[in-house]
Coordinates of C-alpha atoms and ligand atoms in Angstrom, one line a residue:
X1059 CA -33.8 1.4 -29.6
X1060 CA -32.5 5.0 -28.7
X1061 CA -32.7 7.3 -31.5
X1062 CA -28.7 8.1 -31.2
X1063 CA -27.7 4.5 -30.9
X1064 CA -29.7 3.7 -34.0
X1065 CA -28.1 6.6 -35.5
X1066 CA -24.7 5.9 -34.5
X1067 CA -25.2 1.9 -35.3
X1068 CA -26.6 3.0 -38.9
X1069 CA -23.3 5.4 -39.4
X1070 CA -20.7 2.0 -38.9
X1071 CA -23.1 -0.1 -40.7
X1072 CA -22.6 2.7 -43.7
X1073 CA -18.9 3.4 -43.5
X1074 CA -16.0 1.8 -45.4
X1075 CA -13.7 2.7 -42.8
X1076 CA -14.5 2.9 -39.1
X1077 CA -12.1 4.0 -36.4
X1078 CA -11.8 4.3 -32.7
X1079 CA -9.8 6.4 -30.5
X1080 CA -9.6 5.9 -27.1
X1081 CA -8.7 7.4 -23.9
X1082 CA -8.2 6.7 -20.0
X1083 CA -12.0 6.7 -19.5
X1084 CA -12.3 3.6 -21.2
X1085 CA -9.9 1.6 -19.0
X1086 CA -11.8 2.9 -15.7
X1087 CA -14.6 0.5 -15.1
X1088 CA -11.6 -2.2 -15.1
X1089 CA -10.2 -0.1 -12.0
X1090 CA -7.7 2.1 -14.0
X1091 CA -8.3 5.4 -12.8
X1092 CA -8.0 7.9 -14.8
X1093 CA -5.9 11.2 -15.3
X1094 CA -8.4 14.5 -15.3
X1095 CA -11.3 13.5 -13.5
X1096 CA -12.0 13.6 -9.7
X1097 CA -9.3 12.0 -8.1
X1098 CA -7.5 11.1 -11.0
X1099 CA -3.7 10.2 -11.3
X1100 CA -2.8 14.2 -12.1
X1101 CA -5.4 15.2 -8.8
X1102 CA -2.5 13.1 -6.7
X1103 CA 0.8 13.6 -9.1
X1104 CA 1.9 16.6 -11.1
X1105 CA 2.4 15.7 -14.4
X1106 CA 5.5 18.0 -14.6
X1107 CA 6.8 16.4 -11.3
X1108 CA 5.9 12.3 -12.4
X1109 CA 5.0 12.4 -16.2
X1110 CA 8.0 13.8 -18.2
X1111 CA 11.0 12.5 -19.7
X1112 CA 13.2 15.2 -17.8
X1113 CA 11.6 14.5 -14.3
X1114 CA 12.5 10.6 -15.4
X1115 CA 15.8 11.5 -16.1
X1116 CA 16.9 13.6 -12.7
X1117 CA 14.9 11.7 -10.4
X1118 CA 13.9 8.1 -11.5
X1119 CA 13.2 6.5 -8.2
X1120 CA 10.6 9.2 -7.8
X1121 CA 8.4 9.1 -10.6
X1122 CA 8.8 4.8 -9.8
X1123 CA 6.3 6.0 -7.1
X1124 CA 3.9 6.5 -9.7
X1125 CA 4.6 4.3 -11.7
X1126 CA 4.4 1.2 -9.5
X1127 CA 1.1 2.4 -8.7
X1128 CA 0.4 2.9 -12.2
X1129 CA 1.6 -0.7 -12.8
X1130 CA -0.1 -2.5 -9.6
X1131 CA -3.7 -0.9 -10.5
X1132 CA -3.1 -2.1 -14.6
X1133 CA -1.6 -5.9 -13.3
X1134 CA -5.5 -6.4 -11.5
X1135 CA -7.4 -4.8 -14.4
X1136 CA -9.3 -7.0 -17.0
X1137 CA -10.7 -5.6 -20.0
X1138 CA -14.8 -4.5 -20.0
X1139 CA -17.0 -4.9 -22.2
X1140 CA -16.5 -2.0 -23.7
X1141 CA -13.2 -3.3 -24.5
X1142 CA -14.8 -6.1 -26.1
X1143 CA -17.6 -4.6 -27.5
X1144 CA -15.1 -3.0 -30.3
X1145 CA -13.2 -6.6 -30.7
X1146 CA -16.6 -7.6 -31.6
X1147 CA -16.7 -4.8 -34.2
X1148 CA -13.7 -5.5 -35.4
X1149 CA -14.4 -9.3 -35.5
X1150 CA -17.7 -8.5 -37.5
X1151 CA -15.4 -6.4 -40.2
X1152 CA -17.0 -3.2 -38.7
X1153 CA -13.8 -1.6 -37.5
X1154 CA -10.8 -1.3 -38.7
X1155 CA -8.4 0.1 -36.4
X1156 CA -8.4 1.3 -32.1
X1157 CA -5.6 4.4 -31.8
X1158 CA -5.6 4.5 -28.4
X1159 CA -3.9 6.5 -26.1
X1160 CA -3.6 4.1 -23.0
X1161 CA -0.6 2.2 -22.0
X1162 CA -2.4 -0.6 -20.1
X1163 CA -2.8 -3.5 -23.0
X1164 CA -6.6 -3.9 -22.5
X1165 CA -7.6 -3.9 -26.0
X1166 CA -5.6 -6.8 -27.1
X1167 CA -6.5 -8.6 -24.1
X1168 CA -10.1 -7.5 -25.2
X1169 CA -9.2 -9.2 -28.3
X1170 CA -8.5 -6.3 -30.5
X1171 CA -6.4 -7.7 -33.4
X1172 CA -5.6 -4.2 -34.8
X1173 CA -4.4 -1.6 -32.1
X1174 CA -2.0 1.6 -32.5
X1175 CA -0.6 2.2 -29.3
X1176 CA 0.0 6.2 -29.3
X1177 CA 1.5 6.5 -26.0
X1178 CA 3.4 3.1 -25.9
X1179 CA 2.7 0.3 -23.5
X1180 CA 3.9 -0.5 -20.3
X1181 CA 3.8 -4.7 -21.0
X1182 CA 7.7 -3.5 -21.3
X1183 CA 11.0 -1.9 -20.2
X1184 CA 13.8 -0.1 -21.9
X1185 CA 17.2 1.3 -20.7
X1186 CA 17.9 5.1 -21.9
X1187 CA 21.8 3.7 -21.4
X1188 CA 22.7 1.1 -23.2
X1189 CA 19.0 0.1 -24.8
X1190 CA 18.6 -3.5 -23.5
X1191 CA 14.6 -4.3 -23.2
X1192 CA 12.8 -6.6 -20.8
X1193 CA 9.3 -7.5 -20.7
X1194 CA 7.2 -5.9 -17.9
X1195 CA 6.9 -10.0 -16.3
X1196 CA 11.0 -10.2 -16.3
X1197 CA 10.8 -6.8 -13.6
X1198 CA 7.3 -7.4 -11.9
X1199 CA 7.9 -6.6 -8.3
X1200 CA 10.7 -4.8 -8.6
X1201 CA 10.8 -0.8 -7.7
X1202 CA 12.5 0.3 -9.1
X1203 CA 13.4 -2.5 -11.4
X1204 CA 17.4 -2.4 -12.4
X1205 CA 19.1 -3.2 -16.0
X1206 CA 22.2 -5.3 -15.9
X1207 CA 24.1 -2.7 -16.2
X1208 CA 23.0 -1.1 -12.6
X1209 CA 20.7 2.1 -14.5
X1210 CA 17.1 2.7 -13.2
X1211 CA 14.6 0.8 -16.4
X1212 CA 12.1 3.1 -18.7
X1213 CA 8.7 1.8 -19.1
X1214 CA 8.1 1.9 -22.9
X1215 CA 5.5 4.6 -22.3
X1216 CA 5.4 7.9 -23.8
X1217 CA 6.4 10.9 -21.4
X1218 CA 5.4 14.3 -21.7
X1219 CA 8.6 16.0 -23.8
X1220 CA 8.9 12.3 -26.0
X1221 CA 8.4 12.0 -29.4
X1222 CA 5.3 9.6 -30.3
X1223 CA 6.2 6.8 -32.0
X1224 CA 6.7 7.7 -36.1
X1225 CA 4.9 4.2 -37.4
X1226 CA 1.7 5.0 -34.6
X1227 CA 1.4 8.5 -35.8
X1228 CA 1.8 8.5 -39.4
X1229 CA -0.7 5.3 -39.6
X1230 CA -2.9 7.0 -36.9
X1231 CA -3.0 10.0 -39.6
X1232 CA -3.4 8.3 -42.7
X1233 CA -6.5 6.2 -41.3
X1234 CA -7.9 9.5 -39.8
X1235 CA -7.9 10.8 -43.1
X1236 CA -9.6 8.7 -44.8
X1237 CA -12.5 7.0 -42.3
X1238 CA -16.0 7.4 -42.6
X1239 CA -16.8 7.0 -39.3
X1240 CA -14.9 7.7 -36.1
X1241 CA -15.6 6.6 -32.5
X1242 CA -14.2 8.8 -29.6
X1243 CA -14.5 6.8 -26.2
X1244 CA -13.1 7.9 -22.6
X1245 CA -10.9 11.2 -23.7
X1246 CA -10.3 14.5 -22.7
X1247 CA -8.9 15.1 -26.2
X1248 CA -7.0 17.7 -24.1
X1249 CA -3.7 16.1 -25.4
X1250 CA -2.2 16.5 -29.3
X1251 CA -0.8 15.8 -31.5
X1252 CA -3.6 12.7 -30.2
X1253 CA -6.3 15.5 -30.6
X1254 CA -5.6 16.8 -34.1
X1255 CA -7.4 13.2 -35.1
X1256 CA -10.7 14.0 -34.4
X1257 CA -10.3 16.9 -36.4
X1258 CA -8.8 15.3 -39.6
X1259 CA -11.6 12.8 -39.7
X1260 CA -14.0 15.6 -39.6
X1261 CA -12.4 17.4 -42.5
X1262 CA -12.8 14.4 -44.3
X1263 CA -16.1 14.3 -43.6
X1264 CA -16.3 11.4 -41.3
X1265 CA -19.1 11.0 -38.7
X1266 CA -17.9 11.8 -35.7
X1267 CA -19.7 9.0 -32.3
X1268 CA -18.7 10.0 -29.0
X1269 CA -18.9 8.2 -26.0
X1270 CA -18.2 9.9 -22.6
X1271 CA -19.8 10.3 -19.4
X1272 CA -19.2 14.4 -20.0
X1273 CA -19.3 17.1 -23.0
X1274 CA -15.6 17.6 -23.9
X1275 CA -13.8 20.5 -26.4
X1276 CA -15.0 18.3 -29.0
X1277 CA -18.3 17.8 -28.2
X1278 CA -19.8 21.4 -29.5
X1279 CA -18.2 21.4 -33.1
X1280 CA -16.6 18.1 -33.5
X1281 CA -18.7 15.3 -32.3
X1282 CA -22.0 14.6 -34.6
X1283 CA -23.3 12.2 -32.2
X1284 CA -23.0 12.4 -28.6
X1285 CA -23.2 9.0 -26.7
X1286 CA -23.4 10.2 -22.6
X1287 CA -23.0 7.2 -20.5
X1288 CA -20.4 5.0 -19.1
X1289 CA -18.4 3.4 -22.2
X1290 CA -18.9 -0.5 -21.0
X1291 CA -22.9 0.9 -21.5
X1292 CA -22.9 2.9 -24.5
X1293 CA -20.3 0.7 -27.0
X1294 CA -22.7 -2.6 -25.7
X1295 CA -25.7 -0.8 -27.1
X1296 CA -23.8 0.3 -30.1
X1297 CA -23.2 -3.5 -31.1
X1298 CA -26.4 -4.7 -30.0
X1299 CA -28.0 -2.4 -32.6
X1300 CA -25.6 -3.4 -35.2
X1301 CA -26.0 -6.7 -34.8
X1302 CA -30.1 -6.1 -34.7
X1303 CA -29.8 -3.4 -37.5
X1304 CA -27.9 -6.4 -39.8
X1305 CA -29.9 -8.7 -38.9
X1306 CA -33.0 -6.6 -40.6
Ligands
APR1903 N1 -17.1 6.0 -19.6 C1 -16.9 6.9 -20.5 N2 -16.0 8.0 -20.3 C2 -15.4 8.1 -19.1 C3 -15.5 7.1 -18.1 C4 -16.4 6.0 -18.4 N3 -16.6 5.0 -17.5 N4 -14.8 7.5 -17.0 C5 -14.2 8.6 -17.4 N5 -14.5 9.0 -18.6 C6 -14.1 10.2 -19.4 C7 -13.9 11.4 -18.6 O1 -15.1 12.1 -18.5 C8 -12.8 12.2 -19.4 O2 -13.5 13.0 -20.4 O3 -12.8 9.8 -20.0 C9 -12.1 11.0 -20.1 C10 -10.7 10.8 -19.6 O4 -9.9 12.0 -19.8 P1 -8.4 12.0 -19.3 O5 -8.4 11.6 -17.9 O6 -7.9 13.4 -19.7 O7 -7.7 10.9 -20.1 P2 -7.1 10.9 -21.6 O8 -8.0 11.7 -22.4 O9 -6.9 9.5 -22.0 O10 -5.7 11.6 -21.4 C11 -4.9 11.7 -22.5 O11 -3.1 12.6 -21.2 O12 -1.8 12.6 -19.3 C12 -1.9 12.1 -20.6 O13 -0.7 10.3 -21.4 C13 -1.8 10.6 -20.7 O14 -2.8 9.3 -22.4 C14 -3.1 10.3 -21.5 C15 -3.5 11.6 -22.1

């Protein structure tokens, strides 16, 4: 077994608490690109010009460019196994909680029972007008999809300039604050207030597993293990030596 996936398997076996926060880079190897790497969504849209509530708000049918992009690419993805792999933690009473950052619904579909959604989720619609909601299956197909009363729809997504959702952050915090062991999979952690997690957990003295194809800002003084690989990979390795590791 490799010396950090024993190590990383041993540190969920020994925590009370164990978290994961996620990021785009989990979502990739089901097709969903993702937003800072090579030919990610922000290498073919500015975020200023496609990703903020203002740019929503002048020009709708613009950033619907993006969007239905965004929407088309999420409607053919499946979750991975990586996806899975932390149902299965969760299943096994290993985990308690994915925060994740991504809009597209693939840790429920994964079978996640317990999932924060930081950013929102795009399974639905809102109107900034007169508030009526749709699910995402009442619009599918249409760009860019109409509220009765004749406005351009919202994706229940957070944009850049939004407030995260109160309930996702103050839980987000509270678990943050008290885990033993955190899992960081497929994130810049470029992005806050997402990013000031990482760094509660490691007040608290959590051990901090990363999994990402790349060193990030957390990996020098954050991260106590560092998991380099694709996440579908390294979180199948991690419950394969949890399960052996239990089994002992
Ligand atoms: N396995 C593991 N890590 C991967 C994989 C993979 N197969 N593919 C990509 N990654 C890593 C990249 O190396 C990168 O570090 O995932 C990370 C993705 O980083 P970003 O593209 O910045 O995505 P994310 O961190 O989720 O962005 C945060 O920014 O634009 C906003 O709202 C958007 O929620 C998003 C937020």
């Amino acid at each position: 077994m490799d010396e950090s996936i024993e190590k990383a398997a041993r540190a969920v076996l020994d925590s009370n608490l164990t978290l994961a926060l996620t990021g785009a880079g989990i979502s990739v190897e089901s097709g969903i690109p993702d937003f800072r790497s090579k030919g990610g969504l922000w290498d073919r849209y500015d975020p200023d010009e496609y990703a903020s509530i203002y740019s929503f708000q002048s020009n709708p049918e613009k950033v619907w460019q993006m969007l239905r992009e965004m929407e088309e690419t999420v409607d053919k993805a499946r979750p991975n196994a990586a996806h899975i792999g932390l149902a299965e933690l969760e299943a096994m009473g290993l985990l308690k909680s994915v925060i994740t950052q991504n809009v597209d619904n693939l840790h429920q579909e994964g079978g996640s029972k317990d999932v924060i959604e930081y950013h929102g989720n795009s399974r639905s619609l809102t109107c900034l007008w007169c508030n009526r909601r749709y699910d995402y299956a009442q619009k599918k197909g249409e760009y860019p999809p109409y509220c009765e009363c004749g406005r351009i729809l919202k994706p229940d997504v957070v944009f850049f300039g939004e407030a995260i959702p109160m309930a996702a952050m103050t839980r987000s915090y509270e678990l943050a604050s008290s885990c033993q062991a955190l899992l960081i999979i497929g994130t810049s952690a470029v992005v806050s207030p997402f990013n000031v997690l990482p760094r509660q957990a490691k007040q608290v003295g959590a051990t901090i597993i990363e999994i990402n194809l790349e060193r990030t800002v957390l990996t020098d003084h954050i991260t106590d293990i560092l998991l380099l690989g694709k996440a579908t990979e390294m979180v199948s390795g991690l419950v394969a030596a949890v399960r052996e590791l239990k089994s002992l």
